[in-house]
PDB file of C-alpha atoms in Angstrom:
ATOM      1  CA  MET A 446    -266.974-108.403 180.800  1.00  0.00           C
ATOM      2  CA  ASP A 447    -267.652-105.954 183.360  1.00  0.00           C
ATOM      3  CA  ILE A 448    -266.727-106.375 187.237  1.00  0.00           C
ATOM      4  CA  LYS A 449    -270.367-107.114 188.212  1.00  0.00           C
ATOM      5  CA  GLN A 450    -270.386-109.699 185.588  1.00  0.00           C
ATOM      6  CA  ILE A 451    -267.143-111.713 186.923  1.00  0.00           C
ATOM      7  CA  GLN A 452    -268.541-111.397 190.468  1.00  0.00           C
ATOM      8  CA  GLU A 453    -271.916-113.196 189.432  1.00  0.00           C
ATOM      9  CA  LEU A 454    -269.812-115.771 187.425  1.00  0.00           C
ATOM     10  CA  ILE A 455    -267.723-116.391 190.519  1.00  0.00           C
ATOM     11  CA  LYS A 456    -271.097-116.850 192.585  1.00  0.00           C
ATOM     12  CA  PHE A 457    -272.526-119.269 190.175  1.00  0.00           C
ATOM     13  CA  VAL A 458    -269.444-121.245 189.976  1.00  0.00           C
ATOM     14  CA  SER A 459    -269.195-121.816 193.925  1.00  0.00           C
ATOM     15  CA  ARG A 460    -272.847-122.545 193.971  1.00  0.00           C
ATOM     16  CA  SER A 461    -272.797-124.969 191.027  1.00  0.00           C
ATOM     17  CA  GLY A 462    -270.403-127.499 192.028  1.00  0.00           C
ATOM     18  CA  VAL A 463    -268.267-127.154 189.217  1.00  0.00           C
ATOM     19  CA  ASN A 464    -264.259-127.092 189.842  1.00  0.00           C
ATOM     20  CA  GLU A 465    -263.199-124.935 186.883  1.00  0.00           C
ATOM     21  CA  VAL A 466    -264.813-122.487 184.213  1.00  0.00           C
ATOM     22  CA  ALA A 467    -262.889-120.970 181.602  1.00  0.00           C
ATOM     23  CA  ILE A 468    -264.251-118.082 179.332  1.00  0.00           C
ATOM     24  CA  GLU A 469    -262.471-116.720 176.115  1.00  0.00           C
ATOM     25  CA  GLN A 470    -263.860-113.668 174.207  1.00  0.00           C
ATOM     26  CA  LYS A 471    -262.225-111.726 171.448  1.00  0.00           C
ATOM     27  CA  ASP A 472    -259.842-109.744 173.638  1.00  0.00           C
ATOM     28  CA  PHE A 473    -260.795-111.272 177.295  1.00  0.00           C
ATOM     29  CA  LYS A 474    -259.811-114.536 178.793  1.00  0.00           C
ATOM     30  CA  ILE A 475    -260.822-115.557 182.487  1.00  0.00           C
ATOM     31  CA  THR A 476    -260.501-118.693 184.185  1.00  0.00           C
ATOM     32  CA  ILE A 477    -262.272-119.588 187.761  1.00  0.00           C
ATOM     33  CA  LYS A 478    -260.938-122.376 189.754  1.00  0.00           C
ATOM     34  CA  THR A 479    -262.486-123.567 192.948  1.00  0.00           C
ATOM     35  CA  ASN A 480    -261.320-126.500 195.447  1.00  0.00           C
ATOM     36  CA  GLN A 481    -264.174-128.699 194.725  1.00  0.00           C
ATOM     37  CA  THR A 482    -264.220-132.216 193.196  1.00  0.00           C
ATOM     38  CA  PRO A 483    -262.980-132.130 189.657  1.00  0.00           C
ATOM     39  CA  THR A 484    -265.494-131.147 187.095  1.00  0.00           C
ATOM     40  CA  VAL A 485    -264.375-128.996 184.233  1.00  0.00           C
ATOM     41  CA  ILE A 486    -266.913-126.756 181.756  1.00  0.00           C
ATOM     42  CA  THR A 487    -264.871-124.863 179.182  1.00  0.00           C
ATOM     43  CA  ALA A 488    -266.980-122.418 177.274  1.00  0.00           C
ATOM     44  CA  THR A 489    -266.004-119.976 174.273  1.00  0.00           C
ATOM     45  CA  VAL A 490    -268.214-116.959 173.755  1.00  0.00           C
ATOM     46  CA  PRO A 491    -268.446-115.141 170.292  1.00  0.00           C
ATOM     47  CA  ALA A 492    -267.174-111.360 170.504  1.00  0.00           C
ATOM     48  CA  PRO A 493    -270.433-109.648 171.308  1.00  0.00           C
ATOM     49  CA  ALA A 494    -270.110-109.293 175.011  1.00  0.00           C
ATOM     50  CA  ALA A 495    -273.925-108.647 175.162  1.00  0.00           C
ATOM     51  CA  ALA A 496    -274.679-112.097 174.385  1.00  0.00           C
ATOM     52  CA  PRO A 497    -276.586-113.960 176.977  1.00  0.00           C
ATOM     53  CA  ALA A 498    -274.667-116.326 178.994  1.00  0.00           C
ATOM     54  CA  GLN A 499    -275.742-120.397 178.738  1.00  0.00           C
ATOM     55  CA  VAL A 500    -276.090-122.018 181.770  1.00  0.00           C
ATOM     56  CA  LEU A 501    -274.958-125.727 181.963  1.00  0.00           C
ATOM     57  CA  PRO A 502    -276.248-127.994 184.554  1.00  0.00           C
ATOM     58  CA  ALA A 503    -273.678-129.250 187.132  1.00  0.00           C
ATOM     59  CA  ALA A 504    -272.725-132.947 187.222  1.00  0.00           C
ATOM     60  CA  VAL A 505    -274.230-134.919 190.046  1.00  0.00           C
ATOM     61  CA  ALA A 506    -271.761-136.621 192.298  1.00  0.00           C
ATOM     62  CA  PRO A 507    -272.329-140.264 192.913  1.00  0.00           C
ATOM     63  CA  GLN A 508    -273.297-141.320 196.556  1.00  0.00           C
ATOM     64  CA  PRO A 509    -269.963-142.639 198.375  1.00  0.00           C
ATOM     65  CA  VAL A 510    -269.858-146.176 198.579  1.00  0.00           C
ATOM     66  CA  SER A 511    -268.091-147.909 201.998  1.00  0.00           C
ATOM     67  CA  ALA A 512    -265.204-150.172 201.100  1.00  0.00           C
ATOM     68  CA  THR A 513    -265.949-152.988 203.510  1.00  0.00           C
ATOM     69  CA  ASP A 514    -269.694-153.837 202.925  1.00  0.00           C
ATOM     70  CA  GLY A 515    -270.663-152.255 199.499  1.00  0.00           C
ATOM     71  CA  LYS A 516    -273.630-150.320 201.052  1.00  0.00           C
ATOM     72  CA  PRO A 517    -273.771-146.292 200.783  1.00  0.00           C
ATOM     73  CA  ALA A 518    -271.661-144.905 203.403  1.00  0.00           C
ATOM     74  CA  ALA A 519    -273.380-143.166 206.347  1.00  0.00           C
ATOM     75  CA  PRO A 520    -274.446-139.359 205.766  1.00  0.00           C
ATOM     76  CA  ALA A 521    -272.368-136.677 207.463  1.00  0.00           C
ATOM     77  CA  GLU A 522    -273.239-135.137 210.801  1.00  0.00           C
ATOM     78  CA  ASP A 523    -276.727-133.201 210.382  1.00  0.00           C
ATOM     79  CA  THR A 524    -275.461-129.579 210.232  1.00  0.00           C
ATOM     80  CA  SER A 525    -279.046-127.998 209.137  1.00  0.00           C
ATOM     81  CA  LYS A 526    -279.665-126.659 212.491  1.00  0.00           C
ATOM     82  CA  TYR A 527    -276.366-124.569 212.509  1.00  0.00           C
ATOM     83  CA  ILE A 528    -275.778-121.226 210.760  1.00  0.00           C
ATOM     84  CA  THR A 529    -272.672-121.286 208.331  1.00  0.00           C
ATOM     85  CA  ILE A 530    -270.466-118.339 208.590  1.00  0.00           C
ATOM     86  CA  LYS A 531    -268.787-118.073 205.127  1.00  0.00           C
ATOM     87  CA  SER A 532    -265.622-116.287 203.618  1.00  0.00           C
ATOM     88  CA  PRO A 533    -266.572-112.960 201.903  1.00  0.00           C
ATOM     89  CA  MET A 534    -263.098-113.150 200.006  1.00  0.00           C
ATOM     90  CA  ILE A 535    -260.696-115.363 198.488  1.00  0.00           C
ATOM     91  CA  GLY A 536    -257.169-115.086 200.962  1.00  0.00           C
ATOM     92  CA  THR A 537    -255.581-116.670 203.632  1.00  0.00           C
ATOM     93  CA  PHE A 538    -257.428-117.338 206.730  1.00  0.00           C
ATOM     94  CA  TYR A 539    -256.093-116.670 210.144  1.00  0.00           C
ATOM     95  CA  ARG A 540    -257.515-117.318 213.446  1.00  0.00           C
ATOM     96  CA  SER A 541    -255.774-114.719 215.480  1.00  0.00           C
ATOM     97  CA  SER A 542    -254.000-111.256 214.688  1.00  0.00           C
ATOM     98  CA  SER A 543    -250.608-112.799 215.195  1.00  0.00           C
ATOM     99  CA  PRO A 544    -249.045-116.251 216.151  1.00  0.00           C
ATOM    100  CA  ASP A 545    -248.431-115.321 219.838  1.00  0.00           C
ATOM    101  CA  LYS A 546    -251.979-113.730 220.295  1.00  0.00           C
ATOM    102  CA  PRO A 547    -255.118-115.938 221.222  1.00  0.00           C
ATOM    103  CA  SER A 548    -257.823-116.850 218.505  1.00  0.00           C
ATOM    104  CA  PHE A 549    -260.531-114.386 217.749  1.00  0.00           C
ATOM    105  CA  ALA A 550    -263.108-117.438 217.979  1.00  0.00           C
ATOM    106  CA  ASN A 551    -263.096-120.885 219.605  1.00  0.00           C
ATOM    107  CA  VAL A 552    -265.205-123.900 219.732  1.00  0.00           C
ATOM    108  CA  GLY A 553    -267.813-122.807 222.511  1.00  0.00           C
ATOM    109  CA  ASP A 554    -267.161-119.390 222.442  1.00  0.00           C
ATOM    110  CA  GLU A 555    -270.417-117.158 222.234  1.00  0.00           C
ATOM    111  CA  ILE A 556    -270.105-114.427 219.547  1.00  0.00           C
ATOM    112  CA  GLY A 557    -272.541-111.341 218.735  1.00  0.00           C
ATOM    113  CA  ILE A 558    -273.010-109.387 215.618  1.00  0.00           C
ATOM    114  CA  GLY A 559    -270.199-107.275 214.806  1.00  0.00           C
ATOM    115  CA  LYS A 560    -267.782-109.334 216.909  1.00  0.00           C
ATOM    116  CA  VAL A 561    -264.452-109.807 214.947  1.00  0.00           C
ATOM    117  CA  ILE A 562    -264.001-113.802 214.498  1.00  0.00           C
ATOM    118  CA  CYS A 563    -260.934-114.072 211.973  1.00  0.00           C
ATOM    119  CA  ILE A 564    -258.847-112.302 209.615  1.00  0.00           C
ATOM    120  CA  ILE A 565    -258.504-113.233 206.010  1.00  0.00           C
ATOM    121  CA  GLU A 566    -255.343-111.839 204.369  1.00  0.00           C
ATOM    122  CA  ALA A 567    -256.055-110.840 200.462  1.00  0.00           C
ATOM    123  CA  MET A 568    -253.141-109.114 198.488  1.00  0.00           C
ATOM    124  CA  LYS A 569    -251.160-108.254 201.538  1.00  0.00           C
ATOM    125  CA  LEU A 570    -254.280-106.590 203.117  1.00  0.00           C
ATOM    126  CA  PHE A 571    -255.545-107.862 206.546  1.00  0.00           C
ATOM    127  CA  ASN A 572    -259.323-107.958 206.703  1.00  0.00           C
ATOM    128  CA  GLU A 573    -261.046-108.295 209.804  1.00  0.00           C
ATOM    129  CA  ILE A 574    -264.052-110.409 209.251  1.00  0.00           C
ATOM    130  CA  GLU A 575    -267.185-109.510 211.901  1.00  0.00           C
ATOM    131  CA  SER A 576    -269.833-112.135 212.571  1.00  0.00           C
ATOM    132  CA  GLU A 577    -273.039-110.981 211.028  1.00  0.00           C
ATOM    133  CA  VAL A 578    -275.068-113.642 213.493  1.00  0.00           C
ATOM    134  CA  SER A 579    -275.270-114.270 217.156  1.00  0.00           C
ATOM    135  CA  GLY A 580    -274.890-117.751 218.545  1.00  0.00           C
ATOM    136  CA  ARG A 581    -271.943-120.268 219.876  1.00  0.00           C
ATOM    137  CA  ILE A 582    -269.361-121.642 217.640  1.00  0.00           C
ATOM    138  CA  VAL A 583    -269.800-125.345 217.106  1.00  0.00           C
ATOM    139  CA  LYS A 584    -266.934-125.957 214.801  1.00  0.00           C
ATOM    140  CA  VAL A 585    -264.126-124.370 213.097  1.00  0.00           C
ATOM    141  CA  LEU A 586    -263.973-125.498 209.303  1.00  0.00           C
ATOM    142  CA  VAL A 587    -260.689-124.274 208.425  1.00  0.00           C
ATOM    143  CA  ASP A 588    -257.265-124.669 209.756  1.00  0.00           C
ATOM    144  CA  ASN A 589    -255.097-121.634 210.571  1.00  0.00           C
ATOM    145  CA  ALA A 590    -252.962-119.913 208.008  1.00  0.00           C
ATOM    146  CA  SER A 591    -254.860-121.951 205.209  1.00  0.00           C
ATOM    147  CA  PRO A 592    -256.057-120.615 201.816  1.00  0.00           C
ATOM    148  CA  VAL A 593    -259.835-119.984 201.567  1.00  0.00           C
ATOM    149  CA  GLU A 594    -262.269-119.312 198.597  1.00  0.00           C
ATOM    150  CA  TYR A 595    -264.905-116.977 198.172  1.00  0.00           C
ATOM    151  CA  ASP A 596    -268.173-118.144 199.832  1.00  0.00           C
ATOM    152  CA  GLN A 597    -266.157-121.158 201.531  1.00  0.00           C
ATOM    153  CA  PRO A 598    -267.529-122.259 204.947  1.00  0.00           C
ATOM    154  CA  LEU A 599    -265.722-120.992 207.811  1.00  0.00           C
ATOM    155  CA  PHE A 600    -267.403-121.609 211.018  1.00  0.00           C
ATOM    156  CA  LEU A 601    -270.777-123.555 212.130  1.00  0.00           C
ATOM    157  CA  VAL A 602    -272.707-121.381 214.758  1.00  0.00           C
ATOM    158  CA  GLU A 603    -275.615-122.358 216.777  1.00  0.00           C
ATOM    159  CA  PRO A 604    -278.184-119.702 216.839  1.00  0.00           C
ATOM    160  CA  MET A 605    -278.933-118.168 220.274  1.00  0.00           C
TER     161      MET A 605
END
């Protein structure tokens, strides 16, 4: 399995809603885990690496039920009008360059394309993450110094 296939598998896992995927081949083994609700799919692939991958449908989560009246819980706040800025990598999310420095982006701040909005540390490298959209920060979805996954939502931005 080459790096491109692994990257595609990571994208598939993050979009499908599964929590963990483990693949074993003759001399290769990979396990990909996310921080979503637990659903496990384990696949054993025969030795030929060129075999086509089988896509398994993701499990559908039941709608949450309120403990007080037995009716479905109210839906979450409508965020469809906002743009979601997602993590381009796995690592640790930081809102500022050091604890004594101000945050790169706060709720209410206007950001533009190319503005540094956070840092993600991956393997002792500090990567400045730049905005790819212009707008106003509506919500910061991750706590400072928290681990983040690939494609995890970081900010909600109201487009301008």
